[in-house]
């Protein structure tokens, strides 16, 4: 991976981000994930340490990198369903073995395919990142808390977002991305049409500029459906 003097997003997580900046970063990451998912590819380890910071002014410009454990979403579906992937705090409930048909409606569970199931872990991870940017707190600080939420014994932790002054549109999208049910999370393309994303006033870099494309292209070339 090429060197970037500004480092990764993890370096900047020392304070709450203004909502406008969090939205800019979230939008760029959704565009990057949309490209990957449209090509049948799931990153599976999206986290601040895998997000390069290219610029911070006049607007944030970030780029997804490190595709070390990414996979074709239709490939090795058993592994996608059973292997512990990702990084603590950004792992979806199903990755931690907390996924259950009881969490998802029968209709969604029966119709969900491996592609949807695979890429939805990236949407969860992005929701967890956005939540942290806004609150400087992890939505679920322990497996116990995540388990309670996944099994409907604990409600979505909205209070930190309220205390951070997040707008209603913001709280709505973050809540959708952090839905316990994989099938209830929006796709990247759906999230990009959410009012919170569409109300941004400053243009973001194109999807061509939000991926570490040489690394992704190498992965795409070495993978098959």
Short mmCIF file of C-alpha atoms in Angstrom, two decimals, residues 15-30 59-61 126 129-135 166 170 196-197 200:
data_model
loop_
_atom_site.label_atom_id
_atom_site.label_comp_id
_atom_site.label_asym_id
_atom_site.label_seq_id
_atom_site.Cartn_x
_atom_site.Cartn_y
_atom_site.Cartn_z
CA UNK A 15 -12.76 14.50 19.36
CA UNK A 16 -16.29 14.55 18.04
CA UNK A 17 -16.63 15.45 14.39
CA UNK A 18 -19.08 18.17 13.35
CA UNK A 19 -22.08 16.59 11.65
CA UNK A 20 -21.21 18.17 8.30
CA UNK A 21 -17.75 16.57 8.35
CA UNK A 22 -19.11 13.20 9.47
CA UNK A 23 -21.61 13.34 6.62
CA UNK A 24 -18.89 14.13 4.07
CA UNK A 25 -16.82 11.16 5.21
CA UNK A 26 -19.83 8.84 5.37
CA UNK A 27 -20.89 9.85 1.86
CA UNK A 28 -17.47 9.10 0.41
CA UNK A 29 -17.33 5.73 2.13
CA UNK A 30 -20.82 4.84 0.88
CA UNK A 59 -13.21 19.33 2.91
CA UNK A 60 -12.40 15.82 4.07
CA UNK A 61 -11.28 13.36 1.42
CA UNK A 126 -19.80 2.13 8.35
CA UNK A 129 -17.77 4.42 12.24
CA UNK A 130 -20.25 7.25 11.66
CA UNK A 131 -21.65 6.77 15.16
CA UNK A 132 -18.17 7.13 16.63
CA UNK A 133 -17.33 10.17 14.52
CA UNK A 134 -20.40 11.93 15.88
CA UNK A 135 -20.23 10.84 19.53
CA UNK A 166 -27.23 14.96 15.69
CA UNK A 170 -28.62 11.73 10.80
CA UNK A 196 -29.19 13.09 5.38
CA UNK A 197 -26.77 12.31 2.57
CA UNK A 200 -25.02 17.85 1.75
#
